[in-house]
mmCIF file of C-alpha atoms in Angstrom:
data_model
loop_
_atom_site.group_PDB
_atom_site.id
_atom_site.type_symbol
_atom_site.label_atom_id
_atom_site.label_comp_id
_atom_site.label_asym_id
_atom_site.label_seq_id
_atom_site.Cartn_x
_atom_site.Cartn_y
_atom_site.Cartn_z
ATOM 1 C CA UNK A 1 -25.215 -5.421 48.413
ATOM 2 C CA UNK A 2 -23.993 -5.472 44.647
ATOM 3 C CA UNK A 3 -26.047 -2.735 42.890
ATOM 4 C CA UNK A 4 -27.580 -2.969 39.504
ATOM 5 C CA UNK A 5 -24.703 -0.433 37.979
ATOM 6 C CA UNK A 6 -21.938 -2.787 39.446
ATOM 7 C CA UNK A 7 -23.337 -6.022 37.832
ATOM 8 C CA UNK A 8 -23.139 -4.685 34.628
ATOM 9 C CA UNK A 9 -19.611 -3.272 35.337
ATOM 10 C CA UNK A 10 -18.175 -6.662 35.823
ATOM 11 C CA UNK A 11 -19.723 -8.222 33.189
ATOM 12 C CA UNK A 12 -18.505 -5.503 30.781
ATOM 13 C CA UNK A 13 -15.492 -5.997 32.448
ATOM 14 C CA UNK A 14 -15.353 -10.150 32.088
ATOM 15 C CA UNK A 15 -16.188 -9.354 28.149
ATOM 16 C CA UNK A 16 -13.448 -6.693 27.208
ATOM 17 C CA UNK A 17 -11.239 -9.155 28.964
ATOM 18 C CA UNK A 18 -12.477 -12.398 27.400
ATOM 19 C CA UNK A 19 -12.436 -10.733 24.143
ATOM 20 C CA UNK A 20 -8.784 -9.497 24.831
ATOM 21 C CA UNK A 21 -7.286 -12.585 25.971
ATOM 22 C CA UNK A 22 -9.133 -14.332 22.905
ATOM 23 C CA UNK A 23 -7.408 -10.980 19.994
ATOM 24 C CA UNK A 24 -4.180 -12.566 21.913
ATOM 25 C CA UNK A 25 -4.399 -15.878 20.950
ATOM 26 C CA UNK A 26 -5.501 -15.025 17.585
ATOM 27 C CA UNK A 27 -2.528 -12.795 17.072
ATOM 28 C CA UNK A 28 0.181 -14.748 19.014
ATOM 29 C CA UNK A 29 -0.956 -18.339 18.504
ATOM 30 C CA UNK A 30 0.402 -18.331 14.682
ATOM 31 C CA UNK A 31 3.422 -17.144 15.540
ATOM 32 C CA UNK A 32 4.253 -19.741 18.251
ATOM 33 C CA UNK A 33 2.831 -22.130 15.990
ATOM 34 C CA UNK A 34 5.476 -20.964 13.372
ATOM 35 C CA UNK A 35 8.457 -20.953 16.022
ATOM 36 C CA UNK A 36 7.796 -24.497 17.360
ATOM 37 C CA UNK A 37 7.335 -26.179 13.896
ATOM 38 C CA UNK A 38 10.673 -24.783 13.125
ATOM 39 C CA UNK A 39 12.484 -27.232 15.557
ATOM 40 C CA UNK A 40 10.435 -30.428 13.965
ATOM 41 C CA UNK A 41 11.158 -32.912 11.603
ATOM 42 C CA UNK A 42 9.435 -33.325 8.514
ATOM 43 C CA UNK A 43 7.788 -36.461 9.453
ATOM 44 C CA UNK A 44 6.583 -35.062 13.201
ATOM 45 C CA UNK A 45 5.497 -31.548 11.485
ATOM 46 C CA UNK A 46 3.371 -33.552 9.295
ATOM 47 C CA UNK A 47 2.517 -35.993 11.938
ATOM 48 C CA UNK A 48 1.146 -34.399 14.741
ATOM 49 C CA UNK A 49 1.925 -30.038 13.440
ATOM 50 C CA UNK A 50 0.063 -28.973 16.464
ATOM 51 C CA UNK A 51 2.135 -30.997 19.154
ATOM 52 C CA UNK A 52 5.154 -29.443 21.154
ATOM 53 C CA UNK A 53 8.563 -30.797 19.445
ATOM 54 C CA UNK A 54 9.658 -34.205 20.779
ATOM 55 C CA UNK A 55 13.148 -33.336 20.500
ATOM 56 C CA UNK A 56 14.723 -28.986 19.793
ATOM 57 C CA UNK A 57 15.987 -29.614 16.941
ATOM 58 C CA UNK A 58 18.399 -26.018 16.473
ATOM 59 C CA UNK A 59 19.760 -27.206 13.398
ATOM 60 C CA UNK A 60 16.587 -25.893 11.314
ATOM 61 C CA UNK A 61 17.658 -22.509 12.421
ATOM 62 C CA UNK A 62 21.123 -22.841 11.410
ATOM 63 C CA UNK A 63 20.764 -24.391 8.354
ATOM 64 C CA UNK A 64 17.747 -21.790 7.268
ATOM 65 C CA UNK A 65 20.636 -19.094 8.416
ATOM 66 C CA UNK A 66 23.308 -20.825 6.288
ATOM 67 C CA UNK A 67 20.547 -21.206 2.865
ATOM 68 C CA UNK A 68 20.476 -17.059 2.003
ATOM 69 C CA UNK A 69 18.641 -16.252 5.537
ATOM 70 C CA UNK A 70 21.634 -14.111 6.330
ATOM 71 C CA UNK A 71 22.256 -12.630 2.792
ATOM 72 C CA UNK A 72 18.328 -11.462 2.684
ATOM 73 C CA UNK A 73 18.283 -10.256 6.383
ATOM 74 C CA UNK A 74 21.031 -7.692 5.870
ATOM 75 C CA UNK A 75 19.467 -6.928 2.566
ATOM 76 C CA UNK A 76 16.225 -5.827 4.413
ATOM 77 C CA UNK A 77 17.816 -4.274 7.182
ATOM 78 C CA UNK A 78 19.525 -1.761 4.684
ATOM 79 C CA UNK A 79 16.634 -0.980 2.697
ATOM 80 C CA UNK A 80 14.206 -0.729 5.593
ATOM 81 C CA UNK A 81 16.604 1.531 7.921
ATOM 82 C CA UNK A 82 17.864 3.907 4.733
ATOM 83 C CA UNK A 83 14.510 4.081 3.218
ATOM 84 C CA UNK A 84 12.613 4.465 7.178
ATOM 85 C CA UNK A 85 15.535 7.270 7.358
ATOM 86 C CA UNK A 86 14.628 8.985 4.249
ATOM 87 C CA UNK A 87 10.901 8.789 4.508
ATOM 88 C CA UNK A 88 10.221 10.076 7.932
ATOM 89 C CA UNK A 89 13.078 12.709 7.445
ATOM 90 C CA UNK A 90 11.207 14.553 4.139
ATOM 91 C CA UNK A 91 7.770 13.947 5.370
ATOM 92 C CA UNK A 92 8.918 15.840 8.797
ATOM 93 C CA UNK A 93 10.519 18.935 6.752
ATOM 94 C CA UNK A 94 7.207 18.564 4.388
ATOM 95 C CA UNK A 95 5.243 18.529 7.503
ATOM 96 C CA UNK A 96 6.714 21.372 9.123
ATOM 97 C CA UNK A 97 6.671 23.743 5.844
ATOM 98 C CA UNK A 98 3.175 22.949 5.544
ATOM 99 C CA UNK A 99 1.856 23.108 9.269
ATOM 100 C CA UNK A 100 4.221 26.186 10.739
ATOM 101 C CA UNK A 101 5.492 28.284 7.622
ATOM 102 C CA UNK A 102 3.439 30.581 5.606
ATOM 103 C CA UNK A 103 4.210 29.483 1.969
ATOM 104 C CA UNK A 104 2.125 29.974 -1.223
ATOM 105 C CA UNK A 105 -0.786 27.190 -2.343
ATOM 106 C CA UNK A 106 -0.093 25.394 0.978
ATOM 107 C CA UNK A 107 -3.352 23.603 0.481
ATOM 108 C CA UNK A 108 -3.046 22.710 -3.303
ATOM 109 C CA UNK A 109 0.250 20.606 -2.312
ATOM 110 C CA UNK A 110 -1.409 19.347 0.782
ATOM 111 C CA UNK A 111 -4.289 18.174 -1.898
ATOM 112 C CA UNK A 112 -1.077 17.352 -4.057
ATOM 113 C CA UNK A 113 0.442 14.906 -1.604
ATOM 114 C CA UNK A 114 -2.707 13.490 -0.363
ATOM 115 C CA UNK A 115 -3.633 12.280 -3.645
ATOM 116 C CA UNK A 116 -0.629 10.486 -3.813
ATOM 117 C CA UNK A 117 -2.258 8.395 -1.315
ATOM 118 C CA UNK A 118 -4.682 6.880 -4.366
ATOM 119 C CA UNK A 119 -1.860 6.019 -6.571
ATOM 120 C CA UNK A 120 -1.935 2.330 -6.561
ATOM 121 C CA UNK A 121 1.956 1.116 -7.019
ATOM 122 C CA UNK A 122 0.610 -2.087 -9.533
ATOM 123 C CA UNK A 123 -0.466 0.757 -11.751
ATOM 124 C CA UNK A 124 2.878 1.999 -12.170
ATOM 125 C CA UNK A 125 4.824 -1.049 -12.551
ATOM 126 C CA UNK A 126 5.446 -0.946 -16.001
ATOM 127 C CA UNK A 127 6.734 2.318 -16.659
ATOM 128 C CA UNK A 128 8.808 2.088 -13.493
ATOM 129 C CA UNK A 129 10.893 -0.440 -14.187
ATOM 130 C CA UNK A 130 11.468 1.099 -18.177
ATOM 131 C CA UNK A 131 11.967 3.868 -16.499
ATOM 132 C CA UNK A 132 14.907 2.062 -13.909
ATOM 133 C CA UNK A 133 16.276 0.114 -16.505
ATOM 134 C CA UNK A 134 16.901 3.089 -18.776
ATOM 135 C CA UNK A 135 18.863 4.679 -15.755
ATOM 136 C CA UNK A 136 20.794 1.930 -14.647
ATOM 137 C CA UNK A 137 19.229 1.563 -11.306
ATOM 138 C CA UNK A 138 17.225 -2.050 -12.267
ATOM 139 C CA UNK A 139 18.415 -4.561 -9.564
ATOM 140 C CA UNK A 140 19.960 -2.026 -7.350
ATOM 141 C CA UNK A 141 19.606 -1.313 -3.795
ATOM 142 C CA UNK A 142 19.002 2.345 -4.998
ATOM 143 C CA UNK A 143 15.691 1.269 -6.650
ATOM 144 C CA UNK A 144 13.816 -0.654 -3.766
ATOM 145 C CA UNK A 145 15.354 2.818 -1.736
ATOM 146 C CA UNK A 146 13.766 5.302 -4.367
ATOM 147 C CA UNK A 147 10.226 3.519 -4.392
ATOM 148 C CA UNK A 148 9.782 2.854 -0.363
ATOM 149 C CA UNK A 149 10.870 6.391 0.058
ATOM 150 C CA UNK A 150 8.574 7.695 -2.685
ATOM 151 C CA UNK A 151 5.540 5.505 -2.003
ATOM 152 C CA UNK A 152 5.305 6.376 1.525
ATOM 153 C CA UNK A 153 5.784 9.772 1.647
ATOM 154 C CA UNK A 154 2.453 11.337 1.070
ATOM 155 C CA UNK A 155 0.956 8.961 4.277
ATOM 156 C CA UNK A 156 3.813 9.733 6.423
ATOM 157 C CA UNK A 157 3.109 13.003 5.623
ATOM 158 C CA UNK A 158 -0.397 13.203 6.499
ATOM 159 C CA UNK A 159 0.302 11.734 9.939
ATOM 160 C CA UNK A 160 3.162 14.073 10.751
ATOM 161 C CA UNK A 161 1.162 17.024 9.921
ATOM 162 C CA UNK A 162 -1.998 15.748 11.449
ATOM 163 C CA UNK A 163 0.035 15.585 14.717
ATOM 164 C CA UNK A 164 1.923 19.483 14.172
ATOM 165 C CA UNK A 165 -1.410 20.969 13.621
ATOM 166 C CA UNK A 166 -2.152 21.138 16.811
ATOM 167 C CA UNK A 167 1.007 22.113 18.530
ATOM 168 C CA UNK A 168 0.930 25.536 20.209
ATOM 169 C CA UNK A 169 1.975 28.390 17.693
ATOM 170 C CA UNK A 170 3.693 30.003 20.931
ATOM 171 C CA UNK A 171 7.070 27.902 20.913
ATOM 172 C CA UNK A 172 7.496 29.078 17.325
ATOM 173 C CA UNK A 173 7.015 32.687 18.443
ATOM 174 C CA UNK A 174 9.594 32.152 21.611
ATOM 175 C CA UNK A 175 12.007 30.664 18.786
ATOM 176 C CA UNK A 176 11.928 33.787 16.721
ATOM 177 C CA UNK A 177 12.034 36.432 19.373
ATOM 178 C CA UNK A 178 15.372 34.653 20.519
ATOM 179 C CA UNK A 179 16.867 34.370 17.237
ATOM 180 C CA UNK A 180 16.276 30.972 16.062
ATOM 181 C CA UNK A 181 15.853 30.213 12.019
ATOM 182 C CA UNK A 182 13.411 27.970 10.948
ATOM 183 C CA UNK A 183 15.876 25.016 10.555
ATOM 184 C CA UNK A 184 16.752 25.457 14.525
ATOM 185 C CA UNK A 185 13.179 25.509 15.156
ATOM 186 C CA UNK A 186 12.719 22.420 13.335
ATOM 187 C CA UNK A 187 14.940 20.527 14.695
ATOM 188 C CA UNK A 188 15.362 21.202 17.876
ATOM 189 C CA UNK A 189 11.734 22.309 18.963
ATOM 190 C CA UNK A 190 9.436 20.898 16.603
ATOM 191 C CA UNK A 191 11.269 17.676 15.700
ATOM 192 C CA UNK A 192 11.342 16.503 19.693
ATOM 193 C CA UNK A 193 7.665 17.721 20.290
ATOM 194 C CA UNK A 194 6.512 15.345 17.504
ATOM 195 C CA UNK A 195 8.388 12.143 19.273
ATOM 196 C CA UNK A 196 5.107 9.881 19.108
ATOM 197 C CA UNK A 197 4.672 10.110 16.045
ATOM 198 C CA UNK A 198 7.712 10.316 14.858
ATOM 199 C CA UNK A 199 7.894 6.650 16.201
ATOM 200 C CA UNK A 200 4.860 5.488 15.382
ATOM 201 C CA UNK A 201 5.398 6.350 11.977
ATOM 202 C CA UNK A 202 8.925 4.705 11.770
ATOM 203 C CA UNK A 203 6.806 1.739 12.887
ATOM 204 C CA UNK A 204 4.626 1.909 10.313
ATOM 205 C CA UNK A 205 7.153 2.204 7.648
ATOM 206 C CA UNK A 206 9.455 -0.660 9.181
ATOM 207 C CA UNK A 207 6.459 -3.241 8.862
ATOM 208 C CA UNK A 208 5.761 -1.655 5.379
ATOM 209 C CA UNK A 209 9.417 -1.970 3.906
ATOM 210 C CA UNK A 210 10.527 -4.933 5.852
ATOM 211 C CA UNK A 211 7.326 -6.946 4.610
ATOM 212 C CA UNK A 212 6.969 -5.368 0.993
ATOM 213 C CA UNK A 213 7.017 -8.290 -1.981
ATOM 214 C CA UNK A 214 5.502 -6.698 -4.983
ATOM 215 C CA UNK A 215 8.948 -4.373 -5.342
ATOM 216 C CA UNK A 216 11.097 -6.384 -4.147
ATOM 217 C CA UNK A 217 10.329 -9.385 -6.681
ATOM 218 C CA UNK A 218 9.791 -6.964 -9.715
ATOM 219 C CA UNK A 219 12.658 -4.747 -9.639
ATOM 220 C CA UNK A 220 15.922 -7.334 -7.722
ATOM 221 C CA UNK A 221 16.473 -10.688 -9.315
ATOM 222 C CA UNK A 222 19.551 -12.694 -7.914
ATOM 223 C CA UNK A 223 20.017 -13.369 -4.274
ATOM 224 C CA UNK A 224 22.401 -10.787 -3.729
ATOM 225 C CA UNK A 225 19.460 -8.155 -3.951
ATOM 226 C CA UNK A 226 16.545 -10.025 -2.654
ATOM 227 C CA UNK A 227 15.266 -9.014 0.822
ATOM 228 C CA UNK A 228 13.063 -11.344 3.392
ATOM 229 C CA UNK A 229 9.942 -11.997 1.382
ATOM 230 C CA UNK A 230 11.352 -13.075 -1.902
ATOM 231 C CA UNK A 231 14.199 -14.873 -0.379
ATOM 232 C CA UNK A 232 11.865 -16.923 1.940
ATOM 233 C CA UNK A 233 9.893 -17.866 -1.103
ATOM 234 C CA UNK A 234 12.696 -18.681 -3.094
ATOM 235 C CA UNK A 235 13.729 -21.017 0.195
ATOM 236 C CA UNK A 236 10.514 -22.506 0.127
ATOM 237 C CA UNK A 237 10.744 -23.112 -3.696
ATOM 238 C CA UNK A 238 14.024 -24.905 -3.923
ATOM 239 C CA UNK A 239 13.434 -26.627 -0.418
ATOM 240 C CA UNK A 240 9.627 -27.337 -0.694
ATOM 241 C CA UNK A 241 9.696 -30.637 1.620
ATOM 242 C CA UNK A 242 12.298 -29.304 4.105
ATOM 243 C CA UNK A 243 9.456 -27.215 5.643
ATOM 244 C CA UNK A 244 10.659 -27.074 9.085
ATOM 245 C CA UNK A 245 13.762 -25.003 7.395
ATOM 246 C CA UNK A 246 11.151 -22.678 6.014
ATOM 247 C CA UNK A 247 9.404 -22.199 9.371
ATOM 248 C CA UNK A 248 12.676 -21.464 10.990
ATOM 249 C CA UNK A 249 13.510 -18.937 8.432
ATOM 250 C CA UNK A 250 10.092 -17.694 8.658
ATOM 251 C CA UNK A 251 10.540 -17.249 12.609
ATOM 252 C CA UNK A 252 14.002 -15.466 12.201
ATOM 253 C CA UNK A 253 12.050 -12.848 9.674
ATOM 254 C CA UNK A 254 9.545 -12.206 12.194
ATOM 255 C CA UNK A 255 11.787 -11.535 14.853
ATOM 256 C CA UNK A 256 13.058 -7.968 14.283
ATOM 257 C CA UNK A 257 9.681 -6.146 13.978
ATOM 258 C CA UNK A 258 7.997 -7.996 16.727
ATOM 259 C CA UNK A 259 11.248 -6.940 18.861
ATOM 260 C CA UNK A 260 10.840 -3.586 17.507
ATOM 261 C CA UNK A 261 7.225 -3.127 17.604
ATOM 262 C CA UNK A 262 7.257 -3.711 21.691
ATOM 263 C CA UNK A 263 9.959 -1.622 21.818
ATOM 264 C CA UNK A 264 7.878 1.227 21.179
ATOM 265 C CA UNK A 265 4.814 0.520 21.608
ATOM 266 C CA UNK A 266 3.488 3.281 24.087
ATOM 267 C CA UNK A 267 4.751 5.833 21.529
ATOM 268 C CA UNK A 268 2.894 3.756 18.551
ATOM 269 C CA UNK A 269 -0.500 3.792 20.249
ATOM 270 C CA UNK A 270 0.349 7.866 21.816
ATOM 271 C CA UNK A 271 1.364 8.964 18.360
ATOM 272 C CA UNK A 272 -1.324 7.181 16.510
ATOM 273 C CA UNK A 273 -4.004 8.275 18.315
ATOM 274 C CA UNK A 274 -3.165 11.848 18.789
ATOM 275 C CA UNK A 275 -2.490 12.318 14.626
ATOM 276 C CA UNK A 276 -5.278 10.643 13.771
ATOM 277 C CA UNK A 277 -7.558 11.753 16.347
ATOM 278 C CA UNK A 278 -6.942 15.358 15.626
#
């Protein structure tokens, strides 16, 4: 006999699923949509855009490689890994000084840093790039390096620390009694006991850097500088009919961080939701 509390069990059940299974085509169906119209010709793309492709056409994929694809994805790879590098590394060491060393007007820099979180970059633009151009570093790789790292900090930050609050103050006692300096500590106790976070936010940065227009387009100009987002626009611009080309260019963008993101996944959602929860 199915009891009253069991009913309503399945049909919560049916409806987290349902709703689930309906996030999933939301999320996924624009991406296969993208990926399929990237083996069309223009005349079937614009013909029938939400039909399977009558014949694979590969050669969209190649020639979108061959236009700048490659230049721009090695671009972003460099700037996303250096600057994810940087980034997570000083907001760690910030972390850690703030959360498990006893230093002077701890909280005024923790107020410091999270006020960086209301500086809008538009705001800055202007002075930024008089400010790059006067030392040489305009149309650099060193720029788009300098402003991921320094825009990102104070969030990376305030996850890192969110997460070492709560670790036990014991390990860092054990550490000192046998000898350990703070640097050992770090490293090699602290550092590995932060692993979910550490991940998720090297997550959050890659989708941040590899992504990012605004910089990119203000402060490189040429195509040996530009990184996924301008160069696919630029594609788009001096190929605006060919947009198969642009879909397949679009698709090999997209690639990395969705490979990426599943990748680590379980330590996205762990990390997340023990920083932020705490």
């Amino acid at each position: 006999m199915v009891t009253r509390s069991s009913f309503l069990l399945s049909i919560t059940r049916i409806f987290t699923w349902t709703f689930l299974l309906g996030l999933a085509v939301v999320v996924l169906y624009p991406l296969l949509w993208m990926v399929l119209n990237g083996f069309k010709e223009n005349a079937e793309l614009f013909g029938n855009p939400f039909a399977l492709p009558v014949a694979w056409n590969w050669e969209n994929y190649v020639d979108a490689w061959n236009r700048g694809v490659d230049n721009y994805l090695m671009t972003s790879v460099l700037v996303t890994i250096t600057s994810t590098v940087a980034t997570v590394f000083i907001s760690a060491w910030a972390a850690f000084g703030l959360t498990r060393v006893n230093i002077p007007f701890s909280r005024t820099i923790v107020t410091l840093i999270l006020g960086g979180l209301m500086l809008a970059p538009t705001v800055a633009l202007v002075p930024l790039v008089k400010l790059f151009q006067s030392l040489g570093l305009y149309n650099t790789f060193w720029a788009l390096l300098i402003l991921y790292t320094a825009f990102r900090i104070p969030f990376t930050t305030f996850l890192i620390r969110a997460y070492m609050i709560d670790l036990p103050r014991e390990v860092d006692e054990a550490a000192e009694v046998d000898g350990a300096s703070k640097a050992t500590t770090f490293w090699k106790i602290i550092l590995p006991m932060c692993k979910p976070i550490i991940v998720s936010t090297v997550i959050l940065h890659v989708l941040f850097a590899w992504n990012e227009y605004l910089f990119a387009m203000v402060f490189t100009s040429g195509t040996e500088m530009q990184t996924l987002p301008v160069g696919l626009t630029s594609l788009m611009s001096k190929h605006g009919t060919d947009y198969p080309v642009v879909f397949a260019g679009m698709a090999i963008a997209a690639l990395p961080v969705v490979l990426l993101f599943f990748a680590g996944q379980r330590y996205f959602i762990k990390g997340l939701a023990d920083g932020v929860g705490k």
